[in-house]
Amino acid sequence: MSDCLFCRIVKGEIPAAKVYEDDEVLAFKDIHPQRPVHILVIPKKHITSLAHATEADTSALGRMLVVANQIAVDQGSPDGFRSIINTGHVGGQEVMHVHMHIVGGPEPVGPMLKR
Ligand code: 5GP
Ligand code: ZN
């Protein structure tokens, strides 16, 4: 998807503060962090949202979950984190390329996040 913001980050056309990368996923700092640690984990392959995910996406989506804790620890959230995937209009998804927010830091993030 040439006009997709996060695909352009994957291709290196738009800069991002990358913190983790493997063959299936990329993680980088959110440009507007909501907490001391706020990382976005994305599949390198374009998947519009969880509403568009198929069986073929199982590996990449699973990998996003598997790498989350190590990213959180490395970034300064050693005692847990919140992971959020917003989907579609009701979920408040703004960038239409699946991404998991990893939100945390030294202190608990609280019962819910406000924008
Ligand atoms: P959503 O609301 O779709 O779940 O979250 C989109 C997130 O992407 C927001 O937290 C927003 O700050 C972040 N974001 C939007 N544009 C950029 C960008 O160009 N670079 C980075 N690093 N994050 C972005
Ligand atoms: Zn994309």
Short mmCIF file of C-alpha atoms and ligand atoms in Angstrom, two decimals:
data_model
loop_
_atom_site.label_atom_id
_atom_site.label_comp_id
_atom_site.label_asym_id
_atom_site.label_seq_id
_atom_site.Cartn_x
_atom_site.Cartn_y
_atom_site.Cartn_z
CA MET A 1 0.00 0.00 0.00
CA SER A 2 2.05 2.91 -1.30
CA ASP A 3 -0.10 5.57 0.36
CA CYS A 4 -0.24 3.87 3.78
CA LEU A 5 1.69 5.76 6.46
CA PHE A 6 2.96 2.67 8.27
CA CYS A 7 3.87 0.88 5.03
CA ARG A 8 5.95 3.94 4.21
CA ILE A 9 7.69 3.64 7.59
CA VAL A 10 8.39 -0.06 6.82
CA LYS A 11 9.92 0.99 3.48
CA GLY A 12 12.01 3.69 5.15
CA GLU A 13 10.27 6.49 3.23
CA ILE A 14 9.18 8.15 6.48
CA PRO A 15 11.50 8.23 9.49
CA ALA A 16 10.57 6.48 12.72
CA ALA A 17 12.39 5.74 15.97
CA LYS A 18 12.67 1.99 15.49
CA VAL A 19 13.16 -0.13 18.59
CA TYR A 20 12.71 -3.67 17.22
CA GLU A 21 12.61 -5.38 13.84
CA ASP A 22 12.49 -8.90 12.50
CA ASP A 23 11.32 -10.44 9.24
CA GLU A 24 7.63 -10.12 10.12
CA VAL A 25 7.20 -7.15 12.45
CA LEU A 26 8.54 -3.68 13.13
CA ALA A 27 8.25 -1.67 16.36
CA PHE A 28 8.83 2.08 16.73
CA LYS A 29 8.04 4.88 19.17
CA ASP A 30 4.64 6.52 18.90
CA ILE A 31 5.04 10.10 17.71
CA HIS A 32 2.65 11.34 20.44
CA PRO A 33 3.44 9.18 23.47
CA GLN A 34 0.63 8.81 26.02
CA ARG A 35 2.90 7.36 28.70
CA PRO A 36 6.69 7.19 29.30
CA VAL A 37 6.77 4.05 27.16
CA HIS A 38 4.54 4.11 24.07
CA ILE A 39 5.56 1.81 21.25
CA LEU A 40 3.68 0.74 18.14
CA VAL A 41 4.20 -2.82 16.87
CA ILE A 42 3.11 -3.46 13.29
CA PRO A 43 3.23 -6.29 10.79
CA LYS A 44 5.56 -5.43 7.93
CA LYS A 45 2.88 -6.74 5.59
CA HIS A 46 -0.05 -4.38 5.10
CA ILE A 47 -3.10 -5.56 7.04
CA THR A 48 -5.70 -2.81 7.22
CA SER A 49 -7.19 -3.77 10.58
CA LEU A 50 -8.13 -6.80 12.65
CA ALA A 51 -11.42 -6.68 10.76
CA HIS A 52 -9.41 -7.49 7.61
CA ALA A 53 -7.18 -10.20 9.09
CA THR A 54 -7.19 -13.66 7.51
CA GLU A 55 -5.62 -17.04 8.29
CA ALA A 56 -2.61 -15.97 6.24
CA ASP A 57 -1.91 -13.26 8.83
CA THR A 58 -1.73 -15.65 11.81
CA SER A 59 2.06 -15.72 12.00
CA ALA A 60 2.62 -11.96 11.81
CA LEU A 61 -0.19 -11.16 14.24
CA GLY A 62 1.04 -13.81 16.66
CA ARG A 63 4.56 -12.49 16.42
CA MET A 64 3.35 -9.03 17.49
CA LEU A 65 2.17 -10.58 20.76
CA VAL A 66 5.23 -12.74 21.28
CA VAL A 67 7.73 -9.87 20.98
CA ALA A 68 5.73 -7.38 23.07
CA ASN A 69 7.12 -8.14 26.50
CA GLN A 70 10.77 -7.95 25.51
CA ILE A 71 10.15 -4.62 23.77
CA ALA A 72 8.39 -3.30 26.89
CA VAL A 73 11.25 -4.42 29.14
CA ASP A 74 13.89 -2.97 26.83
CA GLN A 75 12.05 0.36 26.63
CA GLY A 76 11.62 0.86 30.38
CA SER A 77 8.45 -0.97 31.38
CA PRO A 78 9.87 -4.00 33.23
CA ASP A 79 6.84 -4.82 35.36
CA GLY A 80 4.14 -5.12 32.73
CA PHE A 81 2.45 -2.99 30.12
CA ARG A 82 -0.87 -2.44 28.40
CA SER A 83 -1.36 -3.64 24.84
CA ILE A 84 -4.10 -2.05 22.76
CA ILE A 85 -5.28 -2.72 19.22
CA ASN A 86 -7.93 -0.26 18.05
CA THR A 87 -10.11 -1.55 15.24
CA GLY A 88 -12.26 0.47 12.88
CA HIS A 89 -14.53 3.41 13.55
CA VAL A 90 -15.95 2.07 16.81
CA GLY A 91 -12.48 1.17 18.09
CA GLY A 92 -11.13 4.62 17.27
CA GLN A 93 -8.53 3.38 14.78
CA GLU A 94 -6.85 6.34 13.09
CA VAL A 95 -4.09 4.68 11.05
CA MET A 96 -5.47 1.94 8.82
CA HIS A 97 -2.58 -0.52 9.13
CA VAL A 98 -2.87 -2.90 12.08
CA HIS A 99 -0.80 -1.76 15.03
CA MET A 100 -0.55 -2.76 18.65
CA HIS A 101 0.16 -0.03 21.17
CA ILE A 102 2.50 -1.03 24.00
CA VAL A 103 1.93 1.49 26.77
CA GLY A 104 3.75 1.51 30.09
CA GLY A 105 6.61 2.85 32.12
CA PRO A 106 7.70 2.69 35.75
CA GLU A 107 4.18 3.42 37.07
CA PRO A 108 0.84 1.69 36.44
CA VAL A 109 -0.95 3.14 33.41
CA GLY A 110 -4.27 3.33 35.27
CA PRO A 111 -7.66 1.74 34.70
CA MET A 112 -8.12 3.10 31.17
CA LEU A 113 -6.36 5.44 28.78
CA LYS A 114 -7.85 8.76 27.74
CA ARG A 115 -6.91 10.40 24.50
P1 5GP B 1 -4.74 4.50 16.50
O1 5GP B 1 -5.62 5.60 17.01
O2 5GP B 1 -4.92 4.29 15.01
O3 5GP B 1 -4.84 3.24 17.29
O4 5GP B 1 -3.27 4.99 16.77
C1 5GP B 1 -2.46 5.60 15.80
C2 5GP B 1 -1.20 6.03 16.50
O5 5GP B 1 -0.23 6.34 15.52
C3 5GP B 1 -1.37 7.29 17.37
O6 5GP B 1 -1.03 6.98 18.71
C4 5GP B 1 -0.42 8.30 16.72
O7 5GP B 1 0.24 9.11 17.68
C5 5GP B 1 0.54 7.41 15.97
N1 5GP B 1 1.10 8.03 14.80
C6 5GP B 1 0.42 8.70 13.82
N2 5GP B 1 1.27 9.10 12.86
C7 5GP B 1 2.50 8.69 13.23
C8 5GP B 1 3.80 8.82 12.61
O8 5GP B 1 3.97 9.39 11.54
N3 5GP B 1 4.84 8.27 13.28
C9 5GP B 1 4.68 7.62 14.48
N4 5GP B 1 5.79 7.13 15.05
N5 5GP B 1 3.48 7.47 15.08
C10 5GP B 1 2.41 8.01 14.45
ZN ZN B 2 0.14 -0.35 5.41
#
